[in-house]
Short mmCIF file of C-alpha atoms (C1' of nucleotides) in Angstrom, two decimals:
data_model
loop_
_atom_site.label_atom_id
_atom_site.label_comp_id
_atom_site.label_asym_id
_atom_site.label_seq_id
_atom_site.Cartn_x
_atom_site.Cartn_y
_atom_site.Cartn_z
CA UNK D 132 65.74 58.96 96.74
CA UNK D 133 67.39 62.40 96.37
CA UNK D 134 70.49 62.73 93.46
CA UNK D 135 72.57 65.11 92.78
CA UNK D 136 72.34 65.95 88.91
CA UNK D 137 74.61 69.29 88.48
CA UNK D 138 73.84 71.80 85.90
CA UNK D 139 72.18 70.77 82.60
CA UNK D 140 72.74 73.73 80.31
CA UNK D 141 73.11 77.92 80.33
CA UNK D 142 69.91 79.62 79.80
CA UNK D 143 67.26 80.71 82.10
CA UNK D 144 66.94 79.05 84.96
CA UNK D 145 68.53 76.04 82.85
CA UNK D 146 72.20 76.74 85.08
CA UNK D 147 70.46 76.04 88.07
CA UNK D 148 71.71 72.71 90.20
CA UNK D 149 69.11 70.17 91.27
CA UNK D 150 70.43 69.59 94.44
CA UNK D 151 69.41 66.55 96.38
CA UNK D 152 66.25 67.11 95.31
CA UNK D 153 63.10 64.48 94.17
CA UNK D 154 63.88 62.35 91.52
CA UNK D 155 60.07 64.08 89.94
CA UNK D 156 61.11 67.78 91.06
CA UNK D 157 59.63 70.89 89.20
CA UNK D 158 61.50 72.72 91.44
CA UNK D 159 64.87 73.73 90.55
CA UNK D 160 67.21 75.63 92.89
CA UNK D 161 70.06 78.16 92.79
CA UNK D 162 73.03 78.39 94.87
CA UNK D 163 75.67 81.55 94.74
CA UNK D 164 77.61 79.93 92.51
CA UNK D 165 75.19 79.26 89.99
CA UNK D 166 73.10 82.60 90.11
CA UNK D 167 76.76 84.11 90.17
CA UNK D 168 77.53 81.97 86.19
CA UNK D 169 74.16 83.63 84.95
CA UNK D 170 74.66 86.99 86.49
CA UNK D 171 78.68 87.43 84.67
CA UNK D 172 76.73 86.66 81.33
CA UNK D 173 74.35 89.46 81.94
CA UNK D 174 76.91 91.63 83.20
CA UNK D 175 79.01 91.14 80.41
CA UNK D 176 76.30 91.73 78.39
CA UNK D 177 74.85 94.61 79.04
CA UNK D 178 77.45 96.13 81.35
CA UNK D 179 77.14 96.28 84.98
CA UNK D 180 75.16 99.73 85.41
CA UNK D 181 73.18 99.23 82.35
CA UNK D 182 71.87 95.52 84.13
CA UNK D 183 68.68 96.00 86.28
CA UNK D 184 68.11 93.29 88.70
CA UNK D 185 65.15 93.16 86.33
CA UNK D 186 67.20 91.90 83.77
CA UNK D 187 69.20 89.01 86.07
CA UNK D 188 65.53 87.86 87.00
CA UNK D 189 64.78 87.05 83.53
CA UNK D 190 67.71 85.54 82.52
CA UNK D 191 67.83 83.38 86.04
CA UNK D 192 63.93 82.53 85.51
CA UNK D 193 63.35 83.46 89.38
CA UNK D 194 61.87 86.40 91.01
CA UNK D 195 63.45 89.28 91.44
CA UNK D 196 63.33 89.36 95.17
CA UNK D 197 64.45 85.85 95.46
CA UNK D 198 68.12 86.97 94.59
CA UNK D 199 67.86 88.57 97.89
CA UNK D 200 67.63 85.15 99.44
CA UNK D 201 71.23 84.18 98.05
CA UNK D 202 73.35 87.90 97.49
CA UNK D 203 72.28 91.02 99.92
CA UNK D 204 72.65 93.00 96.52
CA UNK D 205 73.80 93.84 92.99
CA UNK D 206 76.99 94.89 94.45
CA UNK D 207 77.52 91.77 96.16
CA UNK D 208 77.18 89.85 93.01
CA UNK D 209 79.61 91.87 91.49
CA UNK D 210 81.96 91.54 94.34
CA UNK D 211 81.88 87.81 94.10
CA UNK D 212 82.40 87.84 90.23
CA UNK D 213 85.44 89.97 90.20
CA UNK D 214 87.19 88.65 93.31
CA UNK D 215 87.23 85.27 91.96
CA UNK D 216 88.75 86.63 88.94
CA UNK D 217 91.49 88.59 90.90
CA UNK D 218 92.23 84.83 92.75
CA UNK D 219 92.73 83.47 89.67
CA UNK D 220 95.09 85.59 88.24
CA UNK D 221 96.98 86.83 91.81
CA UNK D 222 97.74 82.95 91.90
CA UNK D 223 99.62 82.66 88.68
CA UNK D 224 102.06 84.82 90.10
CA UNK D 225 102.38 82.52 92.83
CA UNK D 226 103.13 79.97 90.90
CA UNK D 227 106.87 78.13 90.83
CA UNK D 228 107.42 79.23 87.56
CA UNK D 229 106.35 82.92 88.41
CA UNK D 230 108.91 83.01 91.11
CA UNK D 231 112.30 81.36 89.98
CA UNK D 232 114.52 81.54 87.33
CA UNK D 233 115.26 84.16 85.08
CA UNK D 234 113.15 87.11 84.40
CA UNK D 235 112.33 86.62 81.27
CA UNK D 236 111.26 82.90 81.76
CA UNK D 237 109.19 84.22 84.61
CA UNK D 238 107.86 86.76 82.03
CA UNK D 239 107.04 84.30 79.44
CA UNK D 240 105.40 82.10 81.92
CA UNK D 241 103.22 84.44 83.69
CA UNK D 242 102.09 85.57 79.64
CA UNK D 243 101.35 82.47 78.85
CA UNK D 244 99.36 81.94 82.02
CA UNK D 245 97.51 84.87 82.53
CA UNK D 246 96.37 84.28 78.94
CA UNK D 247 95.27 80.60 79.99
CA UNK D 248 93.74 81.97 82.99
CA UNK D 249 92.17 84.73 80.91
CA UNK D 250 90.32 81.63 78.74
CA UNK D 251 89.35 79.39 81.39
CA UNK D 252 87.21 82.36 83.65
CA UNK D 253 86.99 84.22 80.51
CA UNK D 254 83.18 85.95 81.96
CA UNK D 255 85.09 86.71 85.33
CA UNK D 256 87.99 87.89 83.63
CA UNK D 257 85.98 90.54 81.13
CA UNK D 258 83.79 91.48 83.80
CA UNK D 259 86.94 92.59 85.85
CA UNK D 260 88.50 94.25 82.99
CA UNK D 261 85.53 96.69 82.63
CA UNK D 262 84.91 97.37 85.73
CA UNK D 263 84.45 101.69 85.83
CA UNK D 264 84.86 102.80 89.87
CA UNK D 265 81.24 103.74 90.39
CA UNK D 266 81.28 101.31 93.39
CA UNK D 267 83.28 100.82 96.04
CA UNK D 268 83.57 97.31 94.87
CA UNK D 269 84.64 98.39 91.57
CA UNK D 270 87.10 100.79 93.22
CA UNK D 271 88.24 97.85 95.17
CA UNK D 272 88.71 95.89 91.98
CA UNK D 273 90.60 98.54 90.32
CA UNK D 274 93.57 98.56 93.14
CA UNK D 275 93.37 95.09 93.25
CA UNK D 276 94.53 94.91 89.61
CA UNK D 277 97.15 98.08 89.68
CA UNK D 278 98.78 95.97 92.30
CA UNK D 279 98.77 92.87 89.95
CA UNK D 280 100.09 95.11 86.73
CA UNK D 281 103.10 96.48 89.07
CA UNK D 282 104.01 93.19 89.90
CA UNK D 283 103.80 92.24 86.54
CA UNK D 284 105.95 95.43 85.12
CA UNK D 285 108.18 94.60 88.24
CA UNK D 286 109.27 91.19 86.10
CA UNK D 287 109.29 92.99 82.84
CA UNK D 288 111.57 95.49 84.51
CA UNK D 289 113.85 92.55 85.92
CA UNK D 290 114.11 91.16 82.04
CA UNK D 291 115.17 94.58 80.42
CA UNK D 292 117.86 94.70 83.13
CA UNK D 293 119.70 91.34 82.69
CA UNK D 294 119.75 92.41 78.78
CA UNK D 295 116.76 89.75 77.93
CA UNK D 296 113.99 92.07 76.63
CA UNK D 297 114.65 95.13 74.07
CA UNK D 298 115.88 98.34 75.91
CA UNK D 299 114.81 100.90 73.30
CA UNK D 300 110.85 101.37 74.49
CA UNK D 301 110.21 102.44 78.48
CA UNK D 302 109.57 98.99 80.09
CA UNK D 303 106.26 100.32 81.70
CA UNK D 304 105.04 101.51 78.47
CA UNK D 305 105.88 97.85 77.18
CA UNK D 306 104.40 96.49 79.51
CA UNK D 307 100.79 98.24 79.41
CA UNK D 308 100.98 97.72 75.94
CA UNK D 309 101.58 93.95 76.55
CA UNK D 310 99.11 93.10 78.94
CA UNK D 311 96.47 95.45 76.92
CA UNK D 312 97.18 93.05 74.39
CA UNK D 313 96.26 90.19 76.38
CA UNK D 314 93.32 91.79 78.29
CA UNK D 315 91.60 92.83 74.66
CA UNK D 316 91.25 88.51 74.54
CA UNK D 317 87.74 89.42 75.93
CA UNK D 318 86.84 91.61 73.43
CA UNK D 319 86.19 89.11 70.85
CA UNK D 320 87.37 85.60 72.60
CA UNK D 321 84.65 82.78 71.94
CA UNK D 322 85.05 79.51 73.19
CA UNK D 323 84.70 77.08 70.67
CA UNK D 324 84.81 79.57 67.84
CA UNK D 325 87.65 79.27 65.15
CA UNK D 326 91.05 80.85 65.08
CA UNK D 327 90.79 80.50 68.58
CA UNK D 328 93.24 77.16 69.19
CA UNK D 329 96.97 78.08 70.22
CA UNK D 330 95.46 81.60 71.29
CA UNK D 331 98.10 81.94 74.24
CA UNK D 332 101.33 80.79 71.76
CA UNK D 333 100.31 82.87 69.91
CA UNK D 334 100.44 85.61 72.28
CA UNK D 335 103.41 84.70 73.58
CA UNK D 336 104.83 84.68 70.00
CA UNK D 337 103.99 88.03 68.91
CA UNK D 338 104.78 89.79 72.81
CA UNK D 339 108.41 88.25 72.28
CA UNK D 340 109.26 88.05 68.51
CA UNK D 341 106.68 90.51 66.67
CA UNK D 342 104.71 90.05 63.94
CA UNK D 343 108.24 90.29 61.25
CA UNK D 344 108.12 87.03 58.96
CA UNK L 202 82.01 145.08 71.61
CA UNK L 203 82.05 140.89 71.45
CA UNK L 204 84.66 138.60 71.31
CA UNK L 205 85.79 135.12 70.90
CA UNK L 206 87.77 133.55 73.91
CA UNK L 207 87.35 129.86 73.35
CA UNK L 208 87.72 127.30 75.65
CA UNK L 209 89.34 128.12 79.15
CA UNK L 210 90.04 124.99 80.71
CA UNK L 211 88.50 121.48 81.73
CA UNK L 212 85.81 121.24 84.51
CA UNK L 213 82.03 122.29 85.83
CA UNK L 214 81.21 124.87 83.02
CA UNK L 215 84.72 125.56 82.20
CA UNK L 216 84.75 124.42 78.78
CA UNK L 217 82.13 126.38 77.82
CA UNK L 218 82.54 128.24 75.09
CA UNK L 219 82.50 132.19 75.47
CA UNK L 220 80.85 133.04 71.95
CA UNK L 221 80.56 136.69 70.95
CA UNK L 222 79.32 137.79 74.31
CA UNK L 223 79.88 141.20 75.40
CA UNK L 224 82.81 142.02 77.41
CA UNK L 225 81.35 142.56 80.72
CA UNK L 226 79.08 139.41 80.29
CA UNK L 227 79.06 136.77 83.19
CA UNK L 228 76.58 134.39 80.96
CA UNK L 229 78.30 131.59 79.63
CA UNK L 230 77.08 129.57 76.57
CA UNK L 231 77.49 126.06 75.27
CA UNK L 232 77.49 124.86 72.00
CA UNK L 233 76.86 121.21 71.21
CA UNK L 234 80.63 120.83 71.02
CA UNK L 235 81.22 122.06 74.21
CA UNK L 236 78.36 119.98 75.74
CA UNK L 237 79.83 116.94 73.79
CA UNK L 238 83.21 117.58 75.56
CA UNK L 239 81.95 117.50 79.03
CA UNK L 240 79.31 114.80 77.96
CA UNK L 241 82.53 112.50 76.68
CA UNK L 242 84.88 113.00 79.97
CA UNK L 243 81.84 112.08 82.15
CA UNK L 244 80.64 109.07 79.91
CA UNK L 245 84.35 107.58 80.12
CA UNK L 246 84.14 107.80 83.91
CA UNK L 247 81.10 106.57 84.90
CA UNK L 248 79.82 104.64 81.81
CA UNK L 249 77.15 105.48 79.42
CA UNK L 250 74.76 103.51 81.74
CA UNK L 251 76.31 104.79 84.86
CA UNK L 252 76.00 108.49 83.77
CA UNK L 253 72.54 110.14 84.33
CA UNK L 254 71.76 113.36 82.75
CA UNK L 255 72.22 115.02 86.42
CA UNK L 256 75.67 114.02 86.63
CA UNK L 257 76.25 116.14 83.38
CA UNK L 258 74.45 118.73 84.13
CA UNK L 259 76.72 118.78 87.72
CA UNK L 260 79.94 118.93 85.30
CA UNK L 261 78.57 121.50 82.54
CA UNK L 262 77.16 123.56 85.66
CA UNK L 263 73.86 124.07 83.54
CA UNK L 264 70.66 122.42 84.57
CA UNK L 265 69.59 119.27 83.39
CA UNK L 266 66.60 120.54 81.04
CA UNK L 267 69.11 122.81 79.70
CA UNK L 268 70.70 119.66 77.80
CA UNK L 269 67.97 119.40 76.13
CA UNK L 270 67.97 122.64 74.18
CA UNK L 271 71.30 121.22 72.16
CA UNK L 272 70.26 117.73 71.83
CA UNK L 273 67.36 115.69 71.61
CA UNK L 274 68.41 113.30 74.70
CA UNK L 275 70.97 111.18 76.37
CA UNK L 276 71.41 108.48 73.43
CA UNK L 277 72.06 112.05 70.67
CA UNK L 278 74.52 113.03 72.97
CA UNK L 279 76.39 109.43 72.42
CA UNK L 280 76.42 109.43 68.96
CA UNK L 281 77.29 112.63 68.55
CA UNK L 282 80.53 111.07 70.35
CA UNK L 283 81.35 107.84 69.08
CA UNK L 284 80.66 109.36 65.69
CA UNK L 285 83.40 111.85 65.95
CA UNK L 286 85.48 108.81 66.86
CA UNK L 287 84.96 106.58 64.00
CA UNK L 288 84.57 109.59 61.25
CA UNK L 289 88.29 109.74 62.64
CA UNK L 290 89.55 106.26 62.11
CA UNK L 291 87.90 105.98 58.74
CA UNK L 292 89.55 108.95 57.56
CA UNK L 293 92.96 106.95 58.36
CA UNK L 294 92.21 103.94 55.81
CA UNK L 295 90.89 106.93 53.15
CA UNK L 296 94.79 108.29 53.21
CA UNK L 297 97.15 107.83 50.54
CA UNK L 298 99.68 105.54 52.64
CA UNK L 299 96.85 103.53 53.59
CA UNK L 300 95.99 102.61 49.80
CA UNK L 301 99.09 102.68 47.76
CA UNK L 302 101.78 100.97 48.28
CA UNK L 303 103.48 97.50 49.85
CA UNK L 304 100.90 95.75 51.96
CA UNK L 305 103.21 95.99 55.07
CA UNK L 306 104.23 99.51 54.34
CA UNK L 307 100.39 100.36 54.49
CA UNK L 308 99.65 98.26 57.43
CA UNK L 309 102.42 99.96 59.50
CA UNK L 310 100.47 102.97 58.31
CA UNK L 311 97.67 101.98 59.76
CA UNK L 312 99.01 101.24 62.97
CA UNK L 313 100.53 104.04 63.16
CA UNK L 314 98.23 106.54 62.39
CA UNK L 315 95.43 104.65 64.33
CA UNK L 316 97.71 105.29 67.66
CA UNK L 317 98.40 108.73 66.58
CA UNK L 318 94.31 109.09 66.27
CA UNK L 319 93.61 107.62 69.32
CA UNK L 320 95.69 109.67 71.03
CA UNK L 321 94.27 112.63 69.46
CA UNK L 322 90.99 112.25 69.78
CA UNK L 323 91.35 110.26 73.06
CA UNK L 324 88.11 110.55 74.99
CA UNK L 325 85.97 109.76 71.88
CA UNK L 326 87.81 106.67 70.53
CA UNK L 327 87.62 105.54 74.16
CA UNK L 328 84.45 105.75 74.63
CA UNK L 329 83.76 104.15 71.23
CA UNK L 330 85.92 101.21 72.09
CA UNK L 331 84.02 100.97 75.60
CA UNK L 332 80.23 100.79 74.21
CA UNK L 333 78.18 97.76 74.91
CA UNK L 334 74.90 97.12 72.62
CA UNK L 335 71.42 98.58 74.97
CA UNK L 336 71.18 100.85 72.99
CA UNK L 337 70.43 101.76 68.70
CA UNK L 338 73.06 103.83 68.94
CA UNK L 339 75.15 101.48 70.04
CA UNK L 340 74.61 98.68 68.17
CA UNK L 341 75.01 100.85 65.03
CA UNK L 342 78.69 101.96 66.37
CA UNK L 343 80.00 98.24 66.93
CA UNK L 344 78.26 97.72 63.39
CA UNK L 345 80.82 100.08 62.21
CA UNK L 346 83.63 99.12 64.44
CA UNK L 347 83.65 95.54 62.80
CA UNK L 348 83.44 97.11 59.47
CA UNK L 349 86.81 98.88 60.30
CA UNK L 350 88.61 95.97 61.81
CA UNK L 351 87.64 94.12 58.90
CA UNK L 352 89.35 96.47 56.66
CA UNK L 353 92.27 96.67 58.95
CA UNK L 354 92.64 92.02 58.60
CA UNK L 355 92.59 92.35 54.91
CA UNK L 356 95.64 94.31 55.29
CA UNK L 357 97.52 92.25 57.21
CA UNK L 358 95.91 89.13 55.71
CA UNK L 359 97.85 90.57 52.23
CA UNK L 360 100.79 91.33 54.15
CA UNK L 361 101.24 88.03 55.22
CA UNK L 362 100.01 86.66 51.71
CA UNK L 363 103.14 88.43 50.33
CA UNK L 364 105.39 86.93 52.66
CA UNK L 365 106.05 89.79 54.63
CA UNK L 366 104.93 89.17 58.09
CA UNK L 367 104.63 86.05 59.71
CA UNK L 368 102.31 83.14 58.63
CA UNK L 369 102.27 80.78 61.84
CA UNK L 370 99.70 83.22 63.76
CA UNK L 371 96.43 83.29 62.39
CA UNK L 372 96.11 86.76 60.58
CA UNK L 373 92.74 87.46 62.01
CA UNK L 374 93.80 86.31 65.10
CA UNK L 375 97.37 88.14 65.02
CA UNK L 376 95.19 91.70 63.46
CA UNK L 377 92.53 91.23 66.89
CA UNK L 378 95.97 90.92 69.57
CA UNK L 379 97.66 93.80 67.20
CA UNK L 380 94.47 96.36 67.26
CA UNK L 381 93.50 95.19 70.83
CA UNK L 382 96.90 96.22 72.16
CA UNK L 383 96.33 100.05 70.34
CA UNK L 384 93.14 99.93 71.63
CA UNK L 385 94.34 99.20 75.12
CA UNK L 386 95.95 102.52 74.86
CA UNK L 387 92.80 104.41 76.15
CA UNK L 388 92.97 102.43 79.81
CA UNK L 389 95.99 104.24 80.79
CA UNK L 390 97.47 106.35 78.90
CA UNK L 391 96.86 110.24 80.00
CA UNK L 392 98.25 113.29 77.89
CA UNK L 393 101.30 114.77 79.32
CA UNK L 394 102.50 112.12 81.64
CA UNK L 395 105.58 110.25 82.11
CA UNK L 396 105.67 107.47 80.24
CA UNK L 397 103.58 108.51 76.80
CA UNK L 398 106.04 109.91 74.63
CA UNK L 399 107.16 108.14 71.79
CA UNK L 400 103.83 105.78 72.03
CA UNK L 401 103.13 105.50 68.60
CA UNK L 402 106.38 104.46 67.76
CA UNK L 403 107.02 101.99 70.70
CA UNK L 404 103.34 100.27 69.34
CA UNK L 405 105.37 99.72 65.92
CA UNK L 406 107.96 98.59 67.39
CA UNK L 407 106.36 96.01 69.45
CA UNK L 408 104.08 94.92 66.76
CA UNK L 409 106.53 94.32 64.01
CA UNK L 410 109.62 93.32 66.38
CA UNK L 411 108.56 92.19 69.48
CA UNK L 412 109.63 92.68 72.96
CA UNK L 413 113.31 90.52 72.37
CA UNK L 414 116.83 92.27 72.83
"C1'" DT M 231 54.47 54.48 105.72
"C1'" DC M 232 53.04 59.01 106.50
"C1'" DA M 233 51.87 63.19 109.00
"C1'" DG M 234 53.99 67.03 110.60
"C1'" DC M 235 57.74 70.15 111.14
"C1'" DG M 236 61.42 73.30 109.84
"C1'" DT M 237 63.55 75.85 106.50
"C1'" DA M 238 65.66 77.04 102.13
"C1'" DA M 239 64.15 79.08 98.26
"C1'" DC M 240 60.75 81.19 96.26
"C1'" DC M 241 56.70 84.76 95.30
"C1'" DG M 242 54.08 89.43 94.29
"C1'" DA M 243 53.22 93.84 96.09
"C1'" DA M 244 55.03 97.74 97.62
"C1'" DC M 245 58.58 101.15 98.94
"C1'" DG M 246 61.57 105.39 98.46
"C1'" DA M 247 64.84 106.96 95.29
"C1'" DT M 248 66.37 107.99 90.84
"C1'" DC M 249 65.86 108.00 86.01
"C1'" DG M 250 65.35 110.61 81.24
"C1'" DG M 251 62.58 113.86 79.70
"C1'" DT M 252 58.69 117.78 79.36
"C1'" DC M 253 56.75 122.20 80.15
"C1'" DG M 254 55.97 126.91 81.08
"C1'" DG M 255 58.59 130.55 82.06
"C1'" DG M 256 62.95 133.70 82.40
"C1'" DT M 257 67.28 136.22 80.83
"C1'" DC M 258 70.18 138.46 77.75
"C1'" DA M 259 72.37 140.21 73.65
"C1'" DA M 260 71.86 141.52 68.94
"C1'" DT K 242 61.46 142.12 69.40
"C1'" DT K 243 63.45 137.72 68.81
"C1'" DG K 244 65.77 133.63 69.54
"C1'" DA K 245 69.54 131.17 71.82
"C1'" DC K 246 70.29 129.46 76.07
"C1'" DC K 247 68.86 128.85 80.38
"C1'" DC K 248 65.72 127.65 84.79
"C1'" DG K 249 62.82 124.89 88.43
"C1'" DA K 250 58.94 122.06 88.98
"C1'" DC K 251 57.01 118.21 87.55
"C1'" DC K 252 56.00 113.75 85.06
"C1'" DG K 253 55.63 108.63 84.38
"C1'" DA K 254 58.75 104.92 84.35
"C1'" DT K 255 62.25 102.28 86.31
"C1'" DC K 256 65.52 101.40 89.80
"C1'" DG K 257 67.38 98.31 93.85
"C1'" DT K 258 65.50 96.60 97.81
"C1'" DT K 259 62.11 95.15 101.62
"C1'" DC K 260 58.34 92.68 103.45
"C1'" DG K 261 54.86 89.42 104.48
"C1'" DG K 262 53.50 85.35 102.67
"C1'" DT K 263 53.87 80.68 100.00
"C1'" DT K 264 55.89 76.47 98.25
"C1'" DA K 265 58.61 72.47 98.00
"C1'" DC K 266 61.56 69.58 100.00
"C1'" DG K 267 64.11 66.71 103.39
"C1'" DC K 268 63.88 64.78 107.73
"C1'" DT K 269 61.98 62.54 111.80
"C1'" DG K 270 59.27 59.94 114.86
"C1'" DA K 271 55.19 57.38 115.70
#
DNA sequence: TCAGCGTAACCGAACGATCGGTCGGGTCAA
DNA sequence: TTGACCCGACCGATCGTTCGGTTACGCTGA
């Protein structure tokens, strides 16, 4: 009698999974994971301090206090949002690819990566990458990524030593400047939109060869 | 018997602005500029959202209804910011270099000079490039934001029209990872550290040549 | 089959704290 | 005296969260 449907569409209430529930249910019900897809959006939106709970009511289409059933608080919401974008990108760097070989091979891959990563949790992602340090969580968040851009500038490092990369700029400078490229993605990425297909080539083109014809 | 001092340093009152006081005086005064200074260094910590009027009146060292005698309220105190910002990066596209000239030549420019901006007018353009869209205020500085960054693809879309930089990337895609790397500036960089000299020149660099030996 | 149970998920009302802003009053230098 | 700049007390609204209660559903045993 009971099926398991999965989500039907974003909007309120609408990313909600029917689980296991009566074929002629009115009743639709959250887990984590889907209160956690509608609460990134709102995030995103409106930026974490400038959300009220309020606000992730309405877009959820549930009571305020019946977040409290799934999250102990805001924080905690924001905690699971950003952590599973820090998994995401601390395991490119534990990829194959990311470990062996030469530098700038590794460099190249983890580019291309971290921009494909970057796409496929692109609300995780953005909500990481504007995260203040109001929090502890957000303070949390913010080591959590210095530690991934040192290992990063660690490989860029590597590549300007074996002579693969250009010399001439300061390869922590190039590096910031490289990853800020990739990180502003979520300024203006939309899935779906145009001029959006070969996004991380073309990332990878620019880093390595410029924009010289 | 009075006497300008100006501005002594950064902090809790600090930067307020000693303005034909007499000598012996222990009363500071603010200006709206020297509000707005504060104002910006606390906005780009915390957030707009994340700021309330208490934490500025904890850095000015002035009460919170004191605010209110140089501005009308929280959201004046914004504009007053991000406006400084973009009255600067408009003025770059209104120079000479920026209008006569190879298409290239003009776009390099451009980059240039928007670095050189940014870095001179760093907490405004950061907090400019940071706002979200709760508020009028807001809204009416992304408004203008786009308006500039479409300005800035026309550019490059001529400069790759006249063969001189690269056609296989997209140009509004290759303008969006050009301007979101210079934009990415205001996450790190910090006046007078290691690391920041030459910045301007190293974002030319990159952009036009890429990171290859 | 169905009544009854347990519980996950939900609800509205209320809480104490904080928010942006107002108001009447004060200080100081020109 | 006047006006720029300031103050503390206070306001109504909103904040994140708690609490006691309700609903809907799946499961079980008679």
């Amino acid at each position: 009698m009971g099926q398991f449907v999965g989500p039907v569409a974003y909007g309120p209430g609408a990313a909600a999974i029917l689980v296991h529930m009566a074929e002629n249910s009115t009743r639709t019900a959250y887990t984590v994971d889907s209160l956690l897809a509608v609460t990134v959006g709102v995030f995103n939106e409106r930026g974490y301090d400038g959300t009220s709970m309020e606000d992730l009511s309405r877009a959820a289409g549930i009571s305020k206090s019946s977040i409290y059933h799934h999250v102990r608080g805001k924080e905690e919401l924001l905690k699971l949002a950003v952590g599973r974008a820090l998994d995401a990108l601390f395991g490119i760097l534990a990829e194959p690819e990311a470990l062996d070989g030469r530098s700038v091979d590794r460099l190249e891959h983890v580019v291309r990566r971290t921009t494909e990563v970057l796409l496929a949790e692109l609300p995780y992602v953005t909500l990481l990458l504007r995260v203040r340090g109001n929090t502890a969580t957000e303070q949390w968040a913010l080591e959590r990524r210095r530690d991934f851009d040192h290992q990063v500038a660690e490989l860029l490092r590597a590549a300007v030593a074996a002579g693969e990369l250009r010399a001439d700029v300061e390869p922590r400078l190039a590096t910031r400047l490289l990853f800020g490229m990739i990180n502003s993605i979520v300024e203006w990425y939309r899935p779906g939109s145009k001029h959006t297909d070969g996004v991380a080539e073309a990332v990878v083109h620019l880093a390595f060869d410029g924009l010289r014809a």
